CSV table of C-alpha atoms and ligand atoms in Angstrom, one decimal:
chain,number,residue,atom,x,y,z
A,22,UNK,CA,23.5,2.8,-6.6
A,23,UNK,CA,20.4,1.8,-8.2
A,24,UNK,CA,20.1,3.2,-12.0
A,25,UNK,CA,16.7,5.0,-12.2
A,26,UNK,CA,14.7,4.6,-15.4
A,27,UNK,CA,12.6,7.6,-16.0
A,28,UNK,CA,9.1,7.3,-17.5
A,29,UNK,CA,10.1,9.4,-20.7
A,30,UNK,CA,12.9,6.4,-21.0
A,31,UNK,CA,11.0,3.7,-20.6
A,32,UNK,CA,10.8,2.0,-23.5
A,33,UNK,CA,7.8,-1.0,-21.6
A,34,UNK,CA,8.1,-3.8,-24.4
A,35,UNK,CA,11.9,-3.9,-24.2
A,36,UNK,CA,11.3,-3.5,-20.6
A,37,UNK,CA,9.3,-6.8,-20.3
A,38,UNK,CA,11.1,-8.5,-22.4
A,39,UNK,CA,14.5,-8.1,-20.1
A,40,UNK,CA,12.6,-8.5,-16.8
A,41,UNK,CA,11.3,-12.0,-18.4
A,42,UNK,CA,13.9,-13.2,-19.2
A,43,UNK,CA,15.9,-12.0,-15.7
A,44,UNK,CA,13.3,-13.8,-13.5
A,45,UNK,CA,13.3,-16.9,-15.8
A,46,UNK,CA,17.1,-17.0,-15.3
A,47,UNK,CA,16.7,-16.3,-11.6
A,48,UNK,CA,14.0,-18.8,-10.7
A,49,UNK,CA,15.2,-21.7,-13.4
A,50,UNK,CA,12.8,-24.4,-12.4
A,51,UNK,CA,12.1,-24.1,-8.6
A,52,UNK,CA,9.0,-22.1,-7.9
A,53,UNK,CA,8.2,-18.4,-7.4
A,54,UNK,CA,6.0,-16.8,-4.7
A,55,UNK,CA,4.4,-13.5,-4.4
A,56,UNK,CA,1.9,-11.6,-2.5
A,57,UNK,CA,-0.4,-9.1,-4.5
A,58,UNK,CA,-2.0,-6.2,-2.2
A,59,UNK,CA,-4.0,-5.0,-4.6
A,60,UNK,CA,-1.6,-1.6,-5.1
A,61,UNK,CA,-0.3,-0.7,-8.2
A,62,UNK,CA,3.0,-1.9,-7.8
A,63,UNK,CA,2.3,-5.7,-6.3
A,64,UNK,CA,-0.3,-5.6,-9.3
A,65,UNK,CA,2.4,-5.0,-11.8
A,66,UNK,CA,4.9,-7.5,-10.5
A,67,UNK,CA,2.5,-9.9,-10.4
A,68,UNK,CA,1.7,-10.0,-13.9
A,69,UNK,CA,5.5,-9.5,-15.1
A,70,UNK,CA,6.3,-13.0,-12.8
A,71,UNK,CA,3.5,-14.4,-14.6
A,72,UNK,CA,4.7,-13.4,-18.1
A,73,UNK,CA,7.4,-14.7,-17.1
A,74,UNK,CA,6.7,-17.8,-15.0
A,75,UNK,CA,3.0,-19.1,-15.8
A,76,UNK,CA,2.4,-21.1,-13.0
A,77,UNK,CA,5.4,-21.5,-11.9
A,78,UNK,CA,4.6,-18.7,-10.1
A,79,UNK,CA,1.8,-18.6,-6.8
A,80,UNK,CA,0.4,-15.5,-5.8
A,81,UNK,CA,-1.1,-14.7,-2.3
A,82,UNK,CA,-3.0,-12.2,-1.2
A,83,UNK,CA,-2.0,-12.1,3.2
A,84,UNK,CA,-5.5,-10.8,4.5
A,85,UNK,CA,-3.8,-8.7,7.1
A,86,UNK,CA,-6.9,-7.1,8.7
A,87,UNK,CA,-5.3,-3.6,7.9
A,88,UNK,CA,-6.8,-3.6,4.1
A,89,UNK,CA,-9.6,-1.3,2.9
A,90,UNK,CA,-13.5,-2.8,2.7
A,91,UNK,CA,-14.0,-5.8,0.4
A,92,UNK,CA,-10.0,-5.1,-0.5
A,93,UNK,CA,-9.0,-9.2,-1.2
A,94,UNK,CA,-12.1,-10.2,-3.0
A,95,UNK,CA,-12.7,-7.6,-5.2
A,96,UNK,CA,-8.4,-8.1,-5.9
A,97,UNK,CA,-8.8,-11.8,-6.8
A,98,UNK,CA,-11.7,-11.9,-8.7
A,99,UNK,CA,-9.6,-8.7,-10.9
A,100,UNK,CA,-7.0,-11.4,-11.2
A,101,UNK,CA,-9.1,-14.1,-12.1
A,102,UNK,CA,-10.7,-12.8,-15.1
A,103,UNK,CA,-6.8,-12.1,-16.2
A,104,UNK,CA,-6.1,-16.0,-15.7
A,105,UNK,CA,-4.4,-15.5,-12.9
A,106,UNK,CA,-4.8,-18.0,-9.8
A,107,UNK,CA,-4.9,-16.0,-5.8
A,108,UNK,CA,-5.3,-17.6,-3.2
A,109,UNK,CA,-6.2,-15.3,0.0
A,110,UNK,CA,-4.3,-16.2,3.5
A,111,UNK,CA,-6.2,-15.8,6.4
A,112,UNK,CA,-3.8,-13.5,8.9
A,113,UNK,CA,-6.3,-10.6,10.5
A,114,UNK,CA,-5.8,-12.0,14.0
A,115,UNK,CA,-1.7,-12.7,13.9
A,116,UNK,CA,-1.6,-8.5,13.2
A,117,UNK,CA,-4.4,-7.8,15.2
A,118,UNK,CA,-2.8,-9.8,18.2
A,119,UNK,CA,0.9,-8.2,17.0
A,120,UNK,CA,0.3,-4.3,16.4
A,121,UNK,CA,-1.9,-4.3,20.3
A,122,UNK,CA,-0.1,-1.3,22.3
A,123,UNK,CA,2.0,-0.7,19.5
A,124,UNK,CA,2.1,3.8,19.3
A,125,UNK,CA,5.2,4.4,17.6
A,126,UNK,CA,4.9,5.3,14.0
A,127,UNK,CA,8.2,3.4,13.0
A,128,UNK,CA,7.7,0.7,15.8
A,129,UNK,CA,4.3,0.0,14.1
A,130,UNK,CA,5.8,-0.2,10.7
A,131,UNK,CA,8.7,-2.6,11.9
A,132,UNK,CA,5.8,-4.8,13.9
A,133,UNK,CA,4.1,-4.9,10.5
A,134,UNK,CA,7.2,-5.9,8.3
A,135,UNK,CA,7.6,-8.8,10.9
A,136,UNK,CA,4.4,-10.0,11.2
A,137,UNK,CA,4.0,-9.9,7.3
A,138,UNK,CA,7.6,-11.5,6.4
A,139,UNK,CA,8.6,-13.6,9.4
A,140,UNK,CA,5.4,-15.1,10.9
A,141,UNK,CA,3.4,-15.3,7.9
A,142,UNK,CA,4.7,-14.8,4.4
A,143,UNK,CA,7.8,-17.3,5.5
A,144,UNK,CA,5.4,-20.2,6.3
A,145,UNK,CA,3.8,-19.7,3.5
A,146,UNK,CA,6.4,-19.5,1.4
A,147,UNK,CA,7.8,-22.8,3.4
A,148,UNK,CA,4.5,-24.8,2.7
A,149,UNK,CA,5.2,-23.8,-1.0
A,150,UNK,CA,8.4,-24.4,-1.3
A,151,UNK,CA,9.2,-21.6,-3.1
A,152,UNK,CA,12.6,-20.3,-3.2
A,153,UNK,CA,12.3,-17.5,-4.1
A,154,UNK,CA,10.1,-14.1,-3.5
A,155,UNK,CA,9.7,-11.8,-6.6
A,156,UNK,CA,8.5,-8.0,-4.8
A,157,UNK,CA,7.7,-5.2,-6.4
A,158,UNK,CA,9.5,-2.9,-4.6
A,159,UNK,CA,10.3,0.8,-6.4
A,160,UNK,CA,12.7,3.4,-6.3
A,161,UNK,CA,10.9,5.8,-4.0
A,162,UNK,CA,10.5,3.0,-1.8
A,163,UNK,CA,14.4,3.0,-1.4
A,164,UNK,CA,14.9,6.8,-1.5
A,165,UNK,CA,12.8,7.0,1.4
A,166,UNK,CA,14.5,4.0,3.5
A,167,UNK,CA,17.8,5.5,2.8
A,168,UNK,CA,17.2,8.7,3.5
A,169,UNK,CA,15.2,7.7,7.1
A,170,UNK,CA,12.1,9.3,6.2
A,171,UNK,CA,10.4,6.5,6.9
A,172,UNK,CA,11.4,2.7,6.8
A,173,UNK,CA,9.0,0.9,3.9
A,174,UNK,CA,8.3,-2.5,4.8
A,175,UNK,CA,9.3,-4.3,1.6
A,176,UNK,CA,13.1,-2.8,1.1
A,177,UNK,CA,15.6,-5.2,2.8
A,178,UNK,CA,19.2,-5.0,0.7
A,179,UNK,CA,19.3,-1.0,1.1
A,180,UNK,CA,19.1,-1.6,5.4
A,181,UNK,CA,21.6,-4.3,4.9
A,182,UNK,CA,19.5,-7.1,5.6
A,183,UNK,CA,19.7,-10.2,3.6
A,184,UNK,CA,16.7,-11.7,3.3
A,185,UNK,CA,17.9,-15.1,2.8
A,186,UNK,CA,19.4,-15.1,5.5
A,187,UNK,CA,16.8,-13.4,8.0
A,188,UNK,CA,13.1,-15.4,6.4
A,189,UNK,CA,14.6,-17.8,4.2
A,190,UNK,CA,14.1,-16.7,0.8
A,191,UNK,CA,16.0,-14.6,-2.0
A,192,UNK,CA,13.8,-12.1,-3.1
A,193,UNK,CA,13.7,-10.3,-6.7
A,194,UNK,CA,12.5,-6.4,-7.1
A,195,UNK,CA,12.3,-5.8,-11.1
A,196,UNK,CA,10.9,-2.5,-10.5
A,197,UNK,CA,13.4,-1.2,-8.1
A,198,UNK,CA,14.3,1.8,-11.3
A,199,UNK,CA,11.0,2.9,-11.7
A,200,UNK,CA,9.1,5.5,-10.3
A,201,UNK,CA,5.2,5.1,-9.8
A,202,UNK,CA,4.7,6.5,-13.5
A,203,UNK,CA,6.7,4.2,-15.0
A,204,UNK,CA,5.5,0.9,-13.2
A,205,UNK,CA,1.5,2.8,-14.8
A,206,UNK,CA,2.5,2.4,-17.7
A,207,UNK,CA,4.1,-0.9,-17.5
A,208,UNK,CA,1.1,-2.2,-16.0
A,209,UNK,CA,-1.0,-0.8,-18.7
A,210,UNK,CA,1.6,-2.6,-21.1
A,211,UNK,CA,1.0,-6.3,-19.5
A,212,UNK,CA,-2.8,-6.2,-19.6
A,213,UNK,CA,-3.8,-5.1,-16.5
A,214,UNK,CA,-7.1,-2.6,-16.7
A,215,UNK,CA,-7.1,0.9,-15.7
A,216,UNK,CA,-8.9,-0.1,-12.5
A,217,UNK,CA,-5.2,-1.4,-11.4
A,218,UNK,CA,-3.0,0.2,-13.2
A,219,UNK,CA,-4.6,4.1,-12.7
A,220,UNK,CA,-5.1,3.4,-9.3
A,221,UNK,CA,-3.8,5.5,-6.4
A,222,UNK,CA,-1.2,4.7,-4.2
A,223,UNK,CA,-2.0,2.2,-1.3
A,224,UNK,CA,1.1,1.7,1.1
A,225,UNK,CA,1.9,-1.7,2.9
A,226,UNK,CA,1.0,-1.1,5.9
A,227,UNK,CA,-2.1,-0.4,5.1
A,228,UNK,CA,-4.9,1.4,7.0
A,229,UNK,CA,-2.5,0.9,10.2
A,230,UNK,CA,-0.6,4.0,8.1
A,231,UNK,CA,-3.4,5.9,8.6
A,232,UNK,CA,-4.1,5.5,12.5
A,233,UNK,CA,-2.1,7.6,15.2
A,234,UNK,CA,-1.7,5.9,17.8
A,235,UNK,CA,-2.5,1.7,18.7
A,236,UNK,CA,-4.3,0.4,15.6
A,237,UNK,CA,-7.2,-1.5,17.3
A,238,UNK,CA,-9.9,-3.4,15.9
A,239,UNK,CA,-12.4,-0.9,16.5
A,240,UNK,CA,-10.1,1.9,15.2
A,241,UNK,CA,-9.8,-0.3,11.8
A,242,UNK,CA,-13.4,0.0,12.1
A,243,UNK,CA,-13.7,3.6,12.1
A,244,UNK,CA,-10.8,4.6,9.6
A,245,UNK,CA,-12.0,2.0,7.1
A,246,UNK,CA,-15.4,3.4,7.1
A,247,UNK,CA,-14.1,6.9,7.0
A,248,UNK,CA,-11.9,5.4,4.2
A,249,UNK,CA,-14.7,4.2,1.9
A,250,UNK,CA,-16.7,7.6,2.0
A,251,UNK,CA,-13.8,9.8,1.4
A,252,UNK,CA,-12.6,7.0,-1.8
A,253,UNK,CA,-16.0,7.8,-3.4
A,254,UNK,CA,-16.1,11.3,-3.1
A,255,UNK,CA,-12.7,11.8,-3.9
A,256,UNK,CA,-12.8,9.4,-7.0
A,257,UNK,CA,-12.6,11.4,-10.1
A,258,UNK,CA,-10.9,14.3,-8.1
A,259,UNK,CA,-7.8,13.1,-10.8
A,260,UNK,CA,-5.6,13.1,-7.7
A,261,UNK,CA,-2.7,11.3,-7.0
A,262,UNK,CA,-3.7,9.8,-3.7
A,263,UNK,CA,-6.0,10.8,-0.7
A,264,UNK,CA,-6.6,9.3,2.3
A,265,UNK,CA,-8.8,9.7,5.9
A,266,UNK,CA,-6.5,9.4,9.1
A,267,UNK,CA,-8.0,8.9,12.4
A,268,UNK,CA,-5.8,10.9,15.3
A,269,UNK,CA,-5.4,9.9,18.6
A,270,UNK,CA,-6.6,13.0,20.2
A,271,UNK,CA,-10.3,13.8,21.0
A,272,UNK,CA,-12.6,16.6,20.6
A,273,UNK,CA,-15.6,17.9,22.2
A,274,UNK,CA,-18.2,17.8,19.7
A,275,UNK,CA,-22.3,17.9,20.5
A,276,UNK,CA,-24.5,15.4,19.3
A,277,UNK,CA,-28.6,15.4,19.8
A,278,UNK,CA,-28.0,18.2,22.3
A,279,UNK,CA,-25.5,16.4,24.5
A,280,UNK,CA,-21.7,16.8,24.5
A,281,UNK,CA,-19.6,13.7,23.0
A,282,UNK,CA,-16.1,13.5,23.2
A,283,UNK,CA,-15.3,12.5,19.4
A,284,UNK,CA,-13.3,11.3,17.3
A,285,UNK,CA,-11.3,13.5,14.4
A,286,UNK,CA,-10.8,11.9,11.5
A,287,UNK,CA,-8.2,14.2,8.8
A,288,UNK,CA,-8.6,13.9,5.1
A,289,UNK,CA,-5.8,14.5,2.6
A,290,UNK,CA,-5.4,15.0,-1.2
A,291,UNK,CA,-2.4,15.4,-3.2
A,292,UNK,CA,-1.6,16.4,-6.2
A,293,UNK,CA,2.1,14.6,-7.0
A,294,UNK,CA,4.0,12.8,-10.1
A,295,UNK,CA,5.9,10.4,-8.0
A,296,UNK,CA,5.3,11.0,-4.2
A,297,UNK,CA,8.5,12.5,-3.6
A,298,UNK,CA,7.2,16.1,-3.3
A,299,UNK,CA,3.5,16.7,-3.6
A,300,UNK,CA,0.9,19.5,-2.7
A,301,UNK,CA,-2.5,19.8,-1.8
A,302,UNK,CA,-5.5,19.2,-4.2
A,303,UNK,CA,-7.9,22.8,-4.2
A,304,UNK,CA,-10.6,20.8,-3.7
A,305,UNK,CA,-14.4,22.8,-3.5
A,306,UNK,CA,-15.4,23.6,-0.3
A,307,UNK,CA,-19.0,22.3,-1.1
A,308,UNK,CA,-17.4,19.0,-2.3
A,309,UNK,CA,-15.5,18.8,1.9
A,310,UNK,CA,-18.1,19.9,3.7
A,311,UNK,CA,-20.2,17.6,1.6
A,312,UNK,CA,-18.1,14.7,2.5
A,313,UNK,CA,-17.6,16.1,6.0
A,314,UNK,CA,-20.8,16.0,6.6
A,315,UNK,CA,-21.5,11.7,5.5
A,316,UNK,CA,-18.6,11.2,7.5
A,317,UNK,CA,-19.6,12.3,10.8
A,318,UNK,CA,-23.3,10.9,10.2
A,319,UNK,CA,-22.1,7.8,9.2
A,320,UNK,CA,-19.0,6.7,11.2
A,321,UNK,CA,-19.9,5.9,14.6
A,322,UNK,CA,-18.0,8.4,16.9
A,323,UNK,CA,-16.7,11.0,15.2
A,324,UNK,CA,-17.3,14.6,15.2
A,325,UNK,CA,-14.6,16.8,13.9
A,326,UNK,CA,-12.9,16.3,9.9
A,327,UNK,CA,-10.6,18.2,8.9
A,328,UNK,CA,-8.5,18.9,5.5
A,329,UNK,CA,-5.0,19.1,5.2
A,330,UNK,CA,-3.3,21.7,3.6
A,331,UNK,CA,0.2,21.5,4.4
A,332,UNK,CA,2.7,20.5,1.4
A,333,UNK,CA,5.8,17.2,1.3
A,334,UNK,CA,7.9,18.7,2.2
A,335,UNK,CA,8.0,19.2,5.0
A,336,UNK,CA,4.9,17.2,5.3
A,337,UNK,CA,4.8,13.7,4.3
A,338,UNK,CA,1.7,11.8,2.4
A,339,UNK,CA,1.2,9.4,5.1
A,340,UNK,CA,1.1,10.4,8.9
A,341,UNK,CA,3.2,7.8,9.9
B,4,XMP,P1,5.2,9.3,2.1
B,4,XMP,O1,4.2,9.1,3.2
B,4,XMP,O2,6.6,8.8,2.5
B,4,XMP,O3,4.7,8.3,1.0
B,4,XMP,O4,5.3,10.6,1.6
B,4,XMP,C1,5.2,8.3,-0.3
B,4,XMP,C2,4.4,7.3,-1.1
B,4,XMP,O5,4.8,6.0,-0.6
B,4,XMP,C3,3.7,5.3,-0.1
B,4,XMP,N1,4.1,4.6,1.1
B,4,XMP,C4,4.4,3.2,1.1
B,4,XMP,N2,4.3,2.3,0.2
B,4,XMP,N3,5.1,0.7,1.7
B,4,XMP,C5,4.6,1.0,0.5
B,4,XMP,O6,4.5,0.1,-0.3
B,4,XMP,C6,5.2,1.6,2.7
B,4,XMP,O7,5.6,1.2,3.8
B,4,XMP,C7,4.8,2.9,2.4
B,4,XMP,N4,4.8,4.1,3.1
B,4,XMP,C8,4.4,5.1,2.3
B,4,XMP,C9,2.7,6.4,0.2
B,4,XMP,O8,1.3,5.9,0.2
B,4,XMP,C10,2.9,7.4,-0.9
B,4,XMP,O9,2.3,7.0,-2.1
């Protein structure tokens, strides 16, 4: 049973100072490997390992071709100007190849955990020689996994897979108490800028969360553009997260006076504390039809948006 640290507990300094010395003892004088998405939480870990480790510790970004636009450069060059070093892997093809055919939402999810641990983080972490993978996995994370909600791709001990044994590499999760407020304010606490540390929720498997159905190239296309729009309108909206899905089922739509099948892309809001329940953001109409209206001019294909306004439960914030 994993002993949850509340936000209104957290005492961050104290915190860091544990977690530092934890990861020191851990990692002695081999070396450390991470892999920063960009997300609050890998953001967090990263600096915490490198409080802790300097350059003991390497930091990756895995380009996994299911990212939002301009995602790994505008990451690293964040990093950079806070002295840390990221180096971007290459991988869009390994999960393009992977995740072709692939419908099912937890199928997809278990396609991406391989793909991300097995083929690609392992030889990485091989060519490195790291022994070990600091992660910054929280407690929602494993509340979800447990319950079967829905299997995150970064929790391993609570399915009773050790990782040492399965890709080769102990891993350590010094955020596994917190909750997404706490890690906020941790963040905030190591130096990271409110750019990172306010941001919203991003989930491992990226956009392929956010496509029913086979995630394709051209769907990527299509839900990252989508993606972009919505981001900017949706900005200062003070929401917790919101995201554009792209479904699997067509509409007829009309488009210069002729009928086209379309595409239906779904936007969602939510107003949450720490994901576990959340409701939907009353957004203005003028602001959704507004953004309704760039997205179907600008994304090639589609013709129908739509807002959600169903609540977790029994909805959840991703579709899949
Ligand atoms: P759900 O969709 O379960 O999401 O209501 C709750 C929160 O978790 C994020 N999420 C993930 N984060 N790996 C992650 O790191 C995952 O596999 C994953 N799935 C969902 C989601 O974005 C939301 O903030």
């Amino acid at each position: 049973m994993i002993q949850e640290i509340t936000v209104k507990d957290l005492d961050t300094t104290r915190f860091i100072e544990d977690k530092v010395n934890e990861i020191r003892e851990a990692v002695g004088a081999d070396t450390c490997i991470n892999t920063l998405s960009g997300g609050v939480d890998s953001a967090t870990v990263t600096m915490l390992g490198h409080a802790a480790l300097g350059s003991q510790l390497r930091t990756v970004i895995i380009d996994n071709g299911i990212m939002r636009e301009g995602e790994p450069e505008r990451v690293t060059e964040i990093f950079q100007g806070l002295g840390v070093k990221v180096d971007i892997i290459q991988a869009q093809q390994i999960f393009h190849d992977a995740l072709k055919g692939v419908t099912d939402p937890e199928e997809k999810r278990e396609v991406i955990r391989q793909c991300f641990y097995k083929d690609v983080f392992a030889k990485v972490v091989k060519e490195s020689g790291a022994k070990v993978l600091l992660q910054g996995t929280i407690l929602t994370d494993v509340d979800e996994t447990v319950a079967g909600v829905k299997r995150q791709h970064n929790v391993f001990a609570q399915l009773g897979i050790d990782p040492e044994q399965a890709f080769g590499y102990k891993i350590l999760e010094p955020l596994i108490q917190l909750r997404k407020d706490g890690v906020r304010e941790l963040g905030k606490t190591l130096g990271l800028p409110p750019e990172i540390y306010g941001r919203i929720p991003f989930p491992g498997p990226g956009l392929a969360a956010r496509i029913i159905g086979e995630v394709t190239p051209e769907r990527l296309v299509t839900v990252r553009k989508a993606t972009a729009i919505m981001e900017r309108y949706l900005k200062d909206s003070g929401a917790f997260q919101y995201m554009a899905i792209l479904h699997e089922d067509r509409v007829t739509g009309t488009r210069g006076g002729k009928r086209d099948f379309g595409l239906q892309i779904e936007v969602r809001c939510w107003e949450s504390v720490d994901a576990r329940t959340a409701v939907p953001t009353p957004l203005s109409f003028d602001l959704l039809t507004t953004m309704a209206n760039e997205i179907t001019e600008k994304v090639p294909g589609v013709v129908s948006v739509t807002y959600n306004i169903a609540s977790k439960p029994p909805s959840t914030l991703e579709v899949i």
